[in-house]
Amino acid sequence: MKEFDYIIIGGGCAGLSLAYELEIHNKLENKTLAIIEPRDEYKRDKTWSFWRVSEHNFDDCVIKNWKNFSVNAPNKTNFLKCENYPYQSIDSGLFYEKINNSLKKNKNIFFLNELKDINIKNSFIFNSVPTIKKDFRNLWQHFCGVEIETENNYFDENIFNLMDFDCDQRESVHFFYTLPLSKKKALIESTWLSKMNDDSQKDYDQQIKEYIEKKLNLKNYKITYKEIGAIPLFYPSFQNEKNKINIGTAGGMTRLSTGYTFLNIQEHSKFIRKNIENIHNTKKFEIGKKYQFLDEIFLRVLEKHPKKMSEIFFKMFQSSPKTIIKFLSNKSNFLEDLTIILKMPKWIFIKALFY
């Protein structure tokens, strides 16, 4: 049976980001790597968006930057600037192409569809496939987005809409998200924060059609791309295993209150690369404990008071944009955390400490 020094299980964002980080820093010159990925073809299937609070390897995969954004609640809108930390969107198709073109040049890197023909006894494994146990109590961020093109100029490409809560909530938390890629093209996404126990929330096509035609008042458009997904707003099952590190969502790299994962994956990849020579004894990399604690409280409030969440989010974004962006991106200090906390309805959050 074949043996490899390193094995990455899952060739998605986390697995490929790690492989690329190791490759460009010459950590695989004398080591073999197997990437286990069942798909036979890589094509665009996701759009990863985030505030650029730290450097990453994929500026050439960014399809758009924005320095202005808005947040909507019924009958009111908050306009904000993010010049210090522009919001970026990455096309997964460009990401896959860039990484795979690089990895294919290294004869020590192998793509395999499954593990069955590999002896893993002496390999170090990086696993990006989360173990999700079905539990009706767990919260998810589930979404569907479509990219549309219009006949005439319609969108203001200099500002994106992060959250529009002026839509049907159905006893959960629901908002639309609009990224204008040009005057005639935009990604429009229906996003839910819920337990996914209600299949009626998944009539995404109808939701998006109504939003485009009734809220945006657009009749002449065509859909050119569609993506759908679900992000767990809880940490997957985890157990310490010798010679194994979990990465990506499986490794706790998803910020639970936001679903943001991409930049956390990049920082984790850099951490592993810097410690790869002593990887067997390297401490666990994780999102800061304070964010884990604050996210837990926030999600308790979301679960108990979904009807109040549009107002809570709106109040949160009345803080300084720089402060809120740093907080949502795990880069805030204590005073910045306090600024956000003081914007929140005190009694609801205090009670959430004791749920």
mmCIF file of C-alpha atoms in Angstrom:
data_model
loop_
_atom_site.group_PDB
_atom_site.id
_atom_site.type_symbol
_atom_site.label_atom_id
_atom_site.label_comp_id
_atom_site.label_asym_id
_atom_site.label_seq_id
_atom_site.Cartn_x
_atom_site.Cartn_y
_atom_site.Cartn_z
ATOM 1 C CA MET A 1 0.000 0.000 0.000
ATOM 2 C CA LYS A 2 1.127 3.557 -0.693
ATOM 3 C CA GLU A 3 2.525 5.691 2.104
ATOM 4 C CA PHE A 4 2.789 9.486 2.356
ATOM 5 C CA ASP A 5 4.391 11.846 4.838
ATOM 6 C CA TYR A 6 1.271 14.018 4.953
ATOM 7 C CA ILE A 7 -2.342 13.381 4.052
ATOM 8 C CA ILE A 8 -4.992 16.081 3.643
ATOM 9 C CA ILE A 9 -8.531 14.727 3.807
ATOM 10 C CA GLY A 10 -10.783 17.002 1.796
ATOM 11 C CA GLY A 11 -9.602 19.134 -1.111
ATOM 12 C CA GLY A 12 -11.871 22.115 -0.498
ATOM 13 C CA CYS A 13 -10.968 25.573 0.769
ATOM 14 C CA ALA A 14 -9.133 24.448 3.921
ATOM 15 C CA GLY A 15 -7.314 21.479 2.386
ATOM 16 C CA LEU A 16 -6.154 23.339 -0.710
ATOM 17 C CA SER A 17 -5.198 26.467 1.261
ATOM 18 C CA LEU A 18 -2.942 24.377 3.497
ATOM 19 C CA ALA A 19 -1.409 22.469 0.580
ATOM 20 C CA TYR A 20 -0.710 25.737 -1.243
ATOM 21 C CA GLU A 21 0.814 27.362 1.833
ATOM 22 C CA LEU A 22 3.162 24.390 2.270
ATOM 23 C CA GLU A 23 4.006 24.319 -1.434
ATOM 24 C CA ILE A 24 4.895 27.999 -1.903
ATOM 25 C CA HIS A 25 7.148 27.900 1.167
ATOM 26 C CA ASN A 26 8.983 24.805 -0.098
ATOM 27 C CA LYS A 27 7.827 22.557 2.744
ATOM 28 C CA LEU A 28 7.064 19.720 0.313
ATOM 29 C CA GLU A 29 10.405 19.490 -1.507
ATOM 30 C CA ASN A 30 11.394 16.380 0.431
ATOM 31 C CA LYS A 31 7.975 15.285 1.690
ATOM 32 C CA THR A 32 5.100 13.509 -0.015
ATOM 33 C CA LEU A 33 1.522 14.721 0.270
ATOM 34 C CA ALA A 34 -1.738 13.010 -0.680
ATOM 35 C CA ILE A 35 -4.901 15.095 -1.021
ATOM 36 C CA ILE A 36 -8.030 12.968 -0.697
ATOM 37 C CA GLU A 37 -10.897 14.520 -2.645
ATOM 38 C CA PRO A 38 -13.803 12.644 -4.273
ATOM 39 C CA ARG A 39 -14.666 15.294 -6.887
ATOM 40 C CA ASP A 40 -13.281 14.674 -10.367
ATOM 41 C CA GLU A 41 -13.553 18.274 -11.507
ATOM 42 C CA TYR A 42 -13.020 21.637 -9.860
ATOM 43 C CA LYS A 43 -15.341 24.439 -10.910
ATOM 44 C CA ARG A 44 -16.847 27.520 -9.320
ATOM 45 C CA ASP A 45 -19.203 26.456 -6.526
ATOM 46 C CA LYS A 46 -18.801 29.108 -3.815
ATOM 47 C CA THR A 47 -18.091 32.772 -3.210
ATOM 48 C CA TRP A 48 -16.007 33.561 -0.118
ATOM 49 C CA SER A 49 -16.349 37.101 1.214
ATOM 50 C CA PHE A 50 -14.706 38.844 4.165
ATOM 51 C CA TRP A 51 -13.172 42.077 5.391
ATOM 52 C CA ARG A 52 -9.475 42.132 4.579
ATOM 53 C CA VAL A 53 -8.106 42.493 8.107
ATOM 54 C CA SER A 54 -4.990 40.449 7.308
ATOM 55 C CA GLU A 55 -2.940 39.452 4.287
ATOM 56 C CA HIS A 56 -3.672 36.286 2.335
ATOM 57 C CA ASN A 57 -2.332 34.458 -0.709
ATOM 58 C CA PHE A 58 -5.284 35.056 -3.010
ATOM 59 C CA ASP A 59 -5.506 38.720 -3.967
ATOM 60 C CA ASP A 60 -5.447 37.633 -7.607
ATOM 61 C CA CYS A 61 -8.645 35.616 -7.034
ATOM 62 C CA VAL A 62 -10.577 38.593 -5.649
ATOM 63 C CA ILE A 63 -13.340 39.580 -8.059
ATOM 64 C CA LYS A 64 -14.358 42.775 -6.250
ATOM 65 C CA ASN A 65 -13.440 45.089 -3.351
ATOM 66 C CA TRP A 66 -15.864 47.442 -1.621
ATOM 67 C CA LYS A 67 -15.189 50.325 0.772
ATOM 68 C CA ASN A 68 -18.831 51.091 1.573
ATOM 69 C CA PHE A 69 -21.698 48.969 2.827
ATOM 70 C CA SER A 70 -25.201 49.205 4.250
ATOM 71 C CA VAL A 71 -27.361 47.354 6.771
ATOM 72 C CA ASN A 72 -31.155 47.452 6.545
ATOM 73 C CA ALA A 73 -33.890 46.859 9.093
ATOM 74 C CA PRO A 74 -37.549 47.566 8.280
ATOM 75 C CA ASN A 75 -37.952 51.289 7.492
ATOM 76 C CA LYS A 76 -34.337 52.240 8.189
ATOM 77 C CA THR A 77 -30.865 51.927 6.676
ATOM 78 C CA ASN A 78 -27.399 52.459 8.099
ATOM 79 C CA PHE A 79 -24.627 53.435 5.650
ATOM 80 C CA LEU A 80 -21.063 52.645 6.695
ATOM 81 C CA LYS A 81 -17.529 52.949 5.319
ATOM 82 C CA CYS A 82 -14.853 50.262 5.488
ATOM 83 C CA GLU A 83 -11.892 51.993 3.863
ATOM 84 C CA ASN A 84 -9.361 50.596 6.350
ATOM 85 C CA TYR A 85 -10.598 47.033 5.870
ATOM 86 C CA PRO A 86 -12.175 46.666 2.404
ATOM 87 C CA TYR A 87 -14.671 43.881 1.900
ATOM 88 C CA GLN A 88 -13.509 41.302 -0.635
ATOM 89 C CA SER A 89 -15.119 38.474 -2.580
ATOM 90 C CA ILE A 90 -13.185 35.512 -3.936
ATOM 91 C CA ASP A 91 -14.403 33.379 -6.824
ATOM 92 C CA SER A 92 -13.805 29.739 -5.858
ATOM 93 C CA GLY A 93 -13.221 28.832 -9.508
ATOM 94 C CA LEU A 94 -10.232 31.186 -9.711
ATOM 95 C CA PHE A 95 -9.039 29.922 -6.311
ATOM 96 C CA TYR A 96 -9.152 26.262 -7.399
ATOM 97 C CA GLU A 97 -7.438 27.008 -10.701
ATOM 98 C CA LYS A 98 -4.596 28.990 -9.100
ATOM 99 C CA ILE A 99 -3.855 26.362 -6.463
ATOM 100 C CA ASN A 100 -4.205 23.286 -8.637
ATOM 101 C CA ASN A 101 -1.977 24.749 -11.362
ATOM 102 C CA SER A 102 0.698 25.248 -8.713
ATOM 103 C CA LEU A 103 0.311 21.886 -6.970
ATOM 104 C CA LYS A 104 0.410 19.897 -10.216
ATOM 105 C CA LYS A 105 3.982 21.063 -10.799
ATOM 106 C CA ASN A 106 5.182 19.243 -7.676
ATOM 107 C CA LYS A 107 5.750 15.522 -8.255
ATOM 108 C CA ASN A 108 5.512 14.899 -4.502
ATOM 109 C CA ILE A 109 1.816 15.897 -4.415
ATOM 110 C CA PHE A 110 -0.873 13.364 -5.347
ATOM 111 C CA PHE A 111 -4.656 13.742 -5.710
ATOM 112 C CA LEU A 112 -6.589 10.598 -4.786
ATOM 113 C CA ASN A 113 -10.323 9.932 -4.592
ATOM 114 C CA GLU A 114 -10.310 7.876 -1.400
ATOM 115 C CA LEU A 115 -8.158 6.577 1.446
ATOM 116 C CA LYS A 116 -8.639 2.855 0.943
ATOM 117 C CA ASP A 117 -5.352 2.175 -0.869
ATOM 118 C CA ILE A 118 -3.186 4.189 1.538
ATOM 119 C CA ASN A 119 -1.326 3.009 4.628
ATOM 120 C CA ILE A 120 -1.980 5.902 7.016
ATOM 121 C CA LYS A 121 -0.121 4.395 9.973
ATOM 122 C CA ASN A 122 2.998 6.541 9.538
ATOM 123 C CA SER A 123 1.375 9.619 7.992
ATOM 124 C CA PHE A 124 0.417 12.907 9.610
ATOM 125 C CA ILE A 125 -3.185 13.695 8.721
ATOM 126 C CA PHE A 126 -4.872 17.079 8.257
ATOM 127 C CA ASN A 127 -8.623 16.506 8.198
ATOM 128 C CA SER A 128 -11.047 19.083 6.807
ATOM 129 C CA VAL A 129 -14.184 16.906 6.794
ATOM 130 C CA PRO A 130 -16.271 17.748 9.882
ATOM 131 C CA THR A 131 -18.084 15.111 11.894
ATOM 132 C CA ILE A 132 -21.625 16.461 12.192
ATOM 133 C CA LYS A 133 -24.040 14.642 14.502
ATOM 134 C CA LYS A 134 -27.661 15.362 13.673
ATOM 135 C CA ASP A 135 -29.258 17.370 16.454
ATOM 136 C CA PHE A 136 -32.490 19.333 16.014
ATOM 137 C CA ARG A 137 -31.212 21.918 18.536
ATOM 138 C CA ASN A 138 -28.217 22.997 16.456
ATOM 139 C CA LEU A 139 -28.242 26.317 14.635
ATOM 140 C CA TRP A 140 -27.109 26.667 11.026
ATOM 141 C CA GLN A 141 -26.439 29.467 8.597
ATOM 142 C CA HIS A 142 -27.993 28.160 5.397
ATOM 143 C CA PHE A 143 -28.171 30.107 2.183
ATOM 144 C CA CYS A 144 -28.725 30.238 -1.540
ATOM 145 C CA GLY A 145 -27.255 32.868 -3.820
ATOM 146 C CA VAL A 146 -27.686 33.676 -7.490
ATOM 147 C CA GLU A 147 -25.598 35.881 -9.735
ATOM 148 C CA ILE A 148 -27.792 37.925 -12.046
ATOM 149 C CA GLU A 149 -27.162 40.113 -15.062
ATOM 150 C CA THR A 150 -29.442 42.995 -16.051
ATOM 151 C CA GLU A 151 -30.014 44.542 -19.456
ATOM 152 C CA ASN A 152 -29.433 48.090 -18.221
ATOM 153 C CA ASN A 153 -27.205 49.676 -15.588
ATOM 154 C CA TYR A 154 -28.904 49.164 -12.249
ATOM 155 C CA PHE A 155 -26.483 48.545 -9.384
ATOM 156 C CA ASP A 156 -24.209 50.957 -7.544
ATOM 157 C CA GLU A 157 -21.029 48.889 -7.658
ATOM 158 C CA ASN A 158 -19.318 51.001 -4.973
ATOM 159 C CA ILE A 159 -21.499 49.832 -2.070
ATOM 160 C CA PHE A 160 -22.732 46.398 -1.023
ATOM 161 C CA ASN A 161 -25.666 45.513 1.217
ATOM 162 C CA LEU A 162 -24.463 43.272 4.033
ATOM 163 C CA MET A 163 -27.858 42.562 5.594
ATOM 164 C CA ASP A 164 -31.399 43.453 4.603
ATOM 165 C CA PHE A 165 -33.827 42.225 7.257
ATOM 166 C CA ASP A 166 -36.851 43.740 5.535
ATOM 167 C CA CYS A 167 -38.165 40.325 4.480
ATOM 168 C CA ASP A 168 -40.247 37.415 5.747
ATOM 169 C CA GLN A 169 -38.648 36.012 8.946
ATOM 170 C CA ARG A 170 -40.844 32.899 9.462
ATOM 171 C CA GLU A 171 -40.047 32.662 13.188
ATOM 172 C CA SER A 172 -36.301 32.553 12.440
ATOM 173 C CA VAL A 173 -33.652 35.079 11.396
ATOM 174 C CA HIS A 174 -33.629 35.877 7.694
ATOM 175 C CA PHE A 175 -31.859 38.486 5.606
ATOM 176 C CA PHE A 176 -30.774 39.178 2.043
ATOM 177 C CA TYR A 177 -27.244 40.005 1.012
ATOM 178 C CA THR A 178 -26.359 41.844 -2.209
ATOM 179 C CA LEU A 179 -22.887 42.125 -3.717
ATOM 180 C CA PRO A 180 -22.901 44.339 -6.847
ATOM 181 C CA LEU A 181 -20.059 43.110 -9.029
ATOM 182 C CA SER A 182 -20.698 45.734 -11.712
ATOM 183 C CA LYS A 183 -23.489 48.079 -12.772
ATOM 184 C CA LYS A 184 -25.188 45.157 -14.522
ATOM 185 C CA LYS A 185 -24.199 42.188 -12.368
ATOM 186 C CA ALA A 186 -24.734 41.216 -8.706
ATOM 187 C CA LEU A 187 -24.731 38.236 -6.373
ATOM 188 C CA ILE A 188 -27.973 38.174 -4.382
ATOM 189 C CA GLU A 189 -28.246 35.735 -1.516
ATOM 190 C CA SER A 190 -31.015 34.620 0.819
ATOM 191 C CA THR A 191 -29.512 33.746 4.213
ATOM 192 C CA TRP A 192 -31.177 32.083 7.190
ATOM 193 C CA LEU A 193 -29.969 31.570 10.751
ATOM 194 C CA SER A 194 -32.107 28.703 11.979
ATOM 195 C CA LYS A 195 -32.179 25.091 13.121
ATOM 196 C CA MET A 196 -33.006 23.899 9.581
ATOM 197 C CA ASN A 197 -35.921 21.886 10.950
ATOM 198 C CA ASP A 198 -38.370 23.711 8.701
ATOM 199 C CA ASP A 199 -38.045 22.727 5.039
ATOM 200 C CA SER A 200 -40.324 25.601 4.056
ATOM 201 C CA GLN A 201 -37.349 27.921 4.585
ATOM 202 C CA LYS A 202 -35.573 26.199 1.714
ATOM 203 C CA ASP A 203 -37.838 27.513 -1.040
ATOM 204 C CA TYR A 204 -34.853 29.662 -1.947
ATOM 205 C CA ASP A 205 -35.732 30.174 -5.607
ATOM 206 C CA GLN A 206 -39.086 31.719 -4.741
ATOM 207 C CA GLN A 207 -37.575 33.871 -1.972
ATOM 208 C CA ILE A 208 -34.921 35.257 -4.299
ATOM 209 C CA LYS A 209 -37.353 35.794 -7.178
ATOM 210 C CA GLU A 210 -39.691 37.821 -4.953
ATOM 211 C CA TYR A 211 -36.825 39.872 -3.518
ATOM 212 C CA ILE A 212 -35.397 40.720 -6.942
ATOM 213 C CA GLU A 213 -38.729 41.515 -8.569
ATOM 214 C CA LYS A 214 -40.601 43.143 -5.675
ATOM 215 C CA LYS A 215 -37.895 44.649 -3.445
ATOM 216 C CA LEU A 216 -35.307 45.540 -6.084
ATOM 217 C CA ASN A 217 -38.031 46.138 -8.680
ATOM 218 C CA LEU A 218 -36.077 44.294 -11.361
ATOM 219 C CA LYS A 219 -37.996 42.483 -14.089
ATOM 220 C CA ASN A 220 -35.492 42.019 -16.905
ATOM 221 C CA TYR A 221 -32.594 39.925 -15.674
ATOM 222 C CA LYS A 222 -31.060 36.512 -16.168
ATOM 223 C CA ILE A 223 -29.490 34.139 -13.644
ATOM 224 C CA THR A 224 -25.951 33.156 -14.659
ATOM 225 C CA TYR A 225 -24.764 31.257 -11.581
ATOM 226 C CA LYS A 226 -26.203 29.680 -8.434
ATOM 227 C CA GLU A 227 -24.668 28.490 -5.164
ATOM 228 C CA ILE A 228 -26.191 26.852 -2.121
ATOM 229 C CA GLY A 229 -24.755 25.808 1.238
ATOM 230 C CA ALA A 230 -25.056 25.430 4.987
ATOM 231 C CA ILE A 231 -22.533 26.403 7.661
ATOM 232 C CA PRO A 232 -22.823 24.862 11.154
ATOM 233 C CA LEU A 233 -23.053 27.496 13.887
ATOM 234 C CA PHE A 234 -21.684 24.996 16.378
ATOM 235 C CA TYR A 235 -18.373 23.185 16.707
ATOM 236 C CA PRO A 236 -18.310 19.729 15.079
ATOM 237 C CA SER A 237 -17.493 16.670 17.163
ATOM 238 C CA PHE A 238 -13.827 16.574 18.047
ATOM 239 C CA GLN A 239 -11.459 14.190 19.752
ATOM 240 C CA ASN A 240 -7.711 14.359 20.083
ATOM 241 C CA GLU A 241 -5.971 11.803 17.915
ATOM 242 C CA LYS A 242 -2.281 11.122 17.558
ATOM 243 C CA ASN A 243 -0.823 12.328 14.249
ATOM 244 C CA LYS A 244 -3.972 14.244 13.258
ATOM 245 C CA ILE A 245 -5.042 17.899 13.164
ATOM 246 C CA ASN A 246 -8.485 19.067 12.083
ATOM 247 C CA ILE A 247 -8.591 22.104 9.794
ATOM 248 C CA GLY A 248 -11.288 24.348 8.351
ATOM 249 C CA THR A 249 -14.768 24.054 9.838
ATOM 250 C CA ALA A 250 -13.746 20.637 11.220
ATOM 251 C CA GLY A 251 -10.964 22.392 13.135
ATOM 252 C CA GLY A 252 -13.162 25.139 14.599
ATOM 253 C CA MET A 253 -12.156 27.814 12.064
ATOM 254 C CA THR A 254 -15.724 29.047 11.529
ATOM 255 C CA ARG A 255 -16.634 32.082 13.625
ATOM 256 C CA LEU A 256 -19.961 30.920 15.018
ATOM 257 C CA SER A 257 -21.711 34.282 15.217
ATOM 258 C CA THR A 258 -20.920 35.172 11.599
ATOM 259 C CA GLY A 259 -20.051 32.037 9.627
ATOM 260 C CA TYR A 260 -16.797 33.717 8.492
ATOM 261 C CA THR A 261 -14.162 31.059 7.862
ATOM 262 C CA PHE A 262 -11.902 31.986 4.934
ATOM 263 C CA LEU A 263 -9.334 34.217 6.670
ATOM 264 C CA ASN A 264 -9.280 31.955 9.743
ATOM 265 C CA ILE A 265 -8.344 29.089 7.418
ATOM 266 C CA GLN A 266 -5.507 31.174 5.971
ATOM 267 C CA GLU A 267 -4.131 32.009 9.427
ATOM 268 C CA HIS A 268 -4.376 28.376 10.505
ATOM 269 C CA SER A 269 -2.530 27.308 7.339
ATOM 270 C CA LYS A 270 0.289 29.764 8.082
ATOM 271 C CA PHE A 271 0.474 28.495 11.669
ATOM 272 C CA ILE A 272 0.795 24.881 10.491
ATOM 273 C CA ARG A 273 3.407 25.817 7.887
ATOM 274 C CA LYS A 274 5.525 27.628 10.486
ATOM 275 C CA ASN A 275 5.341 24.615 12.809
ATOM 276 C CA ILE A 276 5.410 21.791 10.276
ATOM 277 C CA GLU A 277 8.854 20.515 11.316
ATOM 278 C CA ASN A 278 7.540 19.952 14.846
ATOM 279 C CA ILE A 279 3.921 19.285 13.934
ATOM 280 C CA HIS A 280 3.562 16.265 16.241
ATOM 281 C CA ASN A 281 4.063 18.476 19.296
ATOM 282 C CA THR A 282 2.419 21.689 18.111
ATOM 283 C CA LYS A 283 -0.297 23.207 20.280
ATOM 284 C CA LYS A 284 -3.840 23.493 18.948
ATOM 285 C CA PHE A 285 -4.624 26.630 16.948
ATOM 286 C CA GLU A 286 -8.032 28.106 17.693
ATOM 287 C CA ILE A 287 -10.153 31.230 17.538
ATOM 288 C CA GLY A 288 -9.713 33.225 20.763
ATOM 289 C CA LYS A 289 -11.571 31.969 23.840
ATOM 290 C CA LYS A 290 -13.253 35.353 24.364
ATOM 291 C CA TYR A 291 -14.865 35.134 20.916
ATOM 292 C CA GLN A 292 -16.000 31.583 21.616
ATOM 293 C CA PHE A 293 -17.638 32.775 24.839
ATOM 294 C CA LEU A 294 -19.253 35.880 23.302
ATOM 295 C CA ASP A 295 -20.502 33.891 20.306
ATOM 296 C CA GLU A 296 -22.112 31.320 22.590
ATOM 297 C CA ILE A 297 -24.038 34.053 24.412
ATOM 298 C CA PHE A 298 -24.995 35.729 21.131
ATOM 299 C CA LEU A 299 -26.346 32.480 19.668
ATOM 300 C CA ARG A 300 -28.356 31.791 22.823
ATOM 301 C CA VAL A 301 -30.050 35.156 22.347
ATOM 302 C CA LEU A 302 -30.601 34.434 18.653
ATOM 303 C CA GLU A 303 -32.198 31.094 19.475
ATOM 304 C CA LYS A 304 -34.527 32.511 22.163
ATOM 305 C CA HIS A 305 -35.350 35.860 20.545
ATOM 306 C CA PRO A 306 -35.256 35.555 16.744
ATOM 307 C CA LYS A 307 -37.755 38.394 16.310
ATOM 308 C CA LYS A 308 -35.409 40.815 18.060
ATOM 309 C CA MET A 309 -32.327 39.971 16.000
ATOM 310 C CA SER A 310 -32.817 42.440 13.160
ATOM 311 C CA GLU A 311 -32.831 45.268 15.702
ATOM 312 C CA ILE A 312 -29.859 43.788 17.578
ATOM 313 C CA PHE A 313 -27.789 43.497 14.384
ATOM 314 C CA PHE A 314 -28.785 47.014 13.384
ATOM 315 C CA LYS A 315 -27.676 48.393 16.756
ATOM 316 C CA MET A 316 -24.401 46.496 16.523
ATOM 317 C CA PHE A 317 -23.613 48.285 13.265
ATOM 318 C CA GLN A 318 -24.140 51.662 14.894
ATOM 319 C CA SER A 319 -20.691 51.231 16.363
ATOM 320 C CA SER A 320 -17.663 52.556 14.519
ATOM 321 C CA PRO A 321 -17.285 50.444 11.326
ATOM 322 C CA LYS A 322 -13.620 49.849 12.139
ATOM 323 C CA THR A 323 -14.575 48.550 15.591
ATOM 324 C CA ILE A 324 -17.351 46.250 14.421
ATOM 325 C CA ILE A 325 -15.252 44.851 11.564
ATOM 326 C CA LYS A 326 -12.364 44.056 13.910
ATOM 327 C CA PHE A 327 -14.783 42.446 16.368
ATOM 328 C CA LEU A 328 -16.404 40.258 13.688
ATOM 329 C CA SER A 329 -12.969 39.323 12.331
ATOM 330 C CA ASN A 330 -11.388 38.260 15.666
ATOM 331 C CA LYS A 331 -9.053 41.276 15.769
ATOM 332 C CA SER A 332 -10.621 43.484 18.458
ATOM 333 C CA ASN A 333 -9.175 44.536 21.808
ATOM 334 C CA PHE A 334 -11.044 44.687 25.119
ATOM 335 C CA LEU A 335 -12.185 48.296 24.712
ATOM 336 C CA GLU A 336 -13.516 47.562 21.239
ATOM 337 C CA ASP A 337 -15.338 44.493 22.574
ATOM 338 C CA LEU A 338 -16.862 46.660 25.289
ATOM 339 C CA THR A 339 -18.052 49.200 22.738
ATOM 340 C CA ILE A 340 -19.966 46.465 20.905
ATOM 341 C CA ILE A 341 -21.343 44.904 24.090
ATOM 342 C CA LEU A 342 -22.692 48.252 25.312
ATOM 343 C CA LYS A 343 -24.719 48.581 22.104
ATOM 344 C CA MET A 344 -26.599 45.394 22.906
ATOM 345 C CA PRO A 345 -29.879 45.198 24.905
ATOM 346 C CA LYS A 346 -28.424 44.482 28.366
ATOM 347 C CA TRP A 347 -31.140 42.425 30.050
ATOM 348 C CA ILE A 348 -31.598 39.940 27.188
ATOM 349 C CA PHE A 349 -27.878 39.207 27.077
ATOM 350 C CA ILE A 350 -27.513 39.003 30.853
ATOM 351 C CA LYS A 351 -30.321 36.423 30.996
ATOM 352 C CA ALA A 352 -28.601 34.471 28.204
ATOM 353 C CA LEU A 353 -25.677 33.854 30.557
ATOM 354 C CA PHE A 354 -27.947 31.545 32.576
ATOM 355 C CA TYR A 355 -29.865 29.661 29.852
#
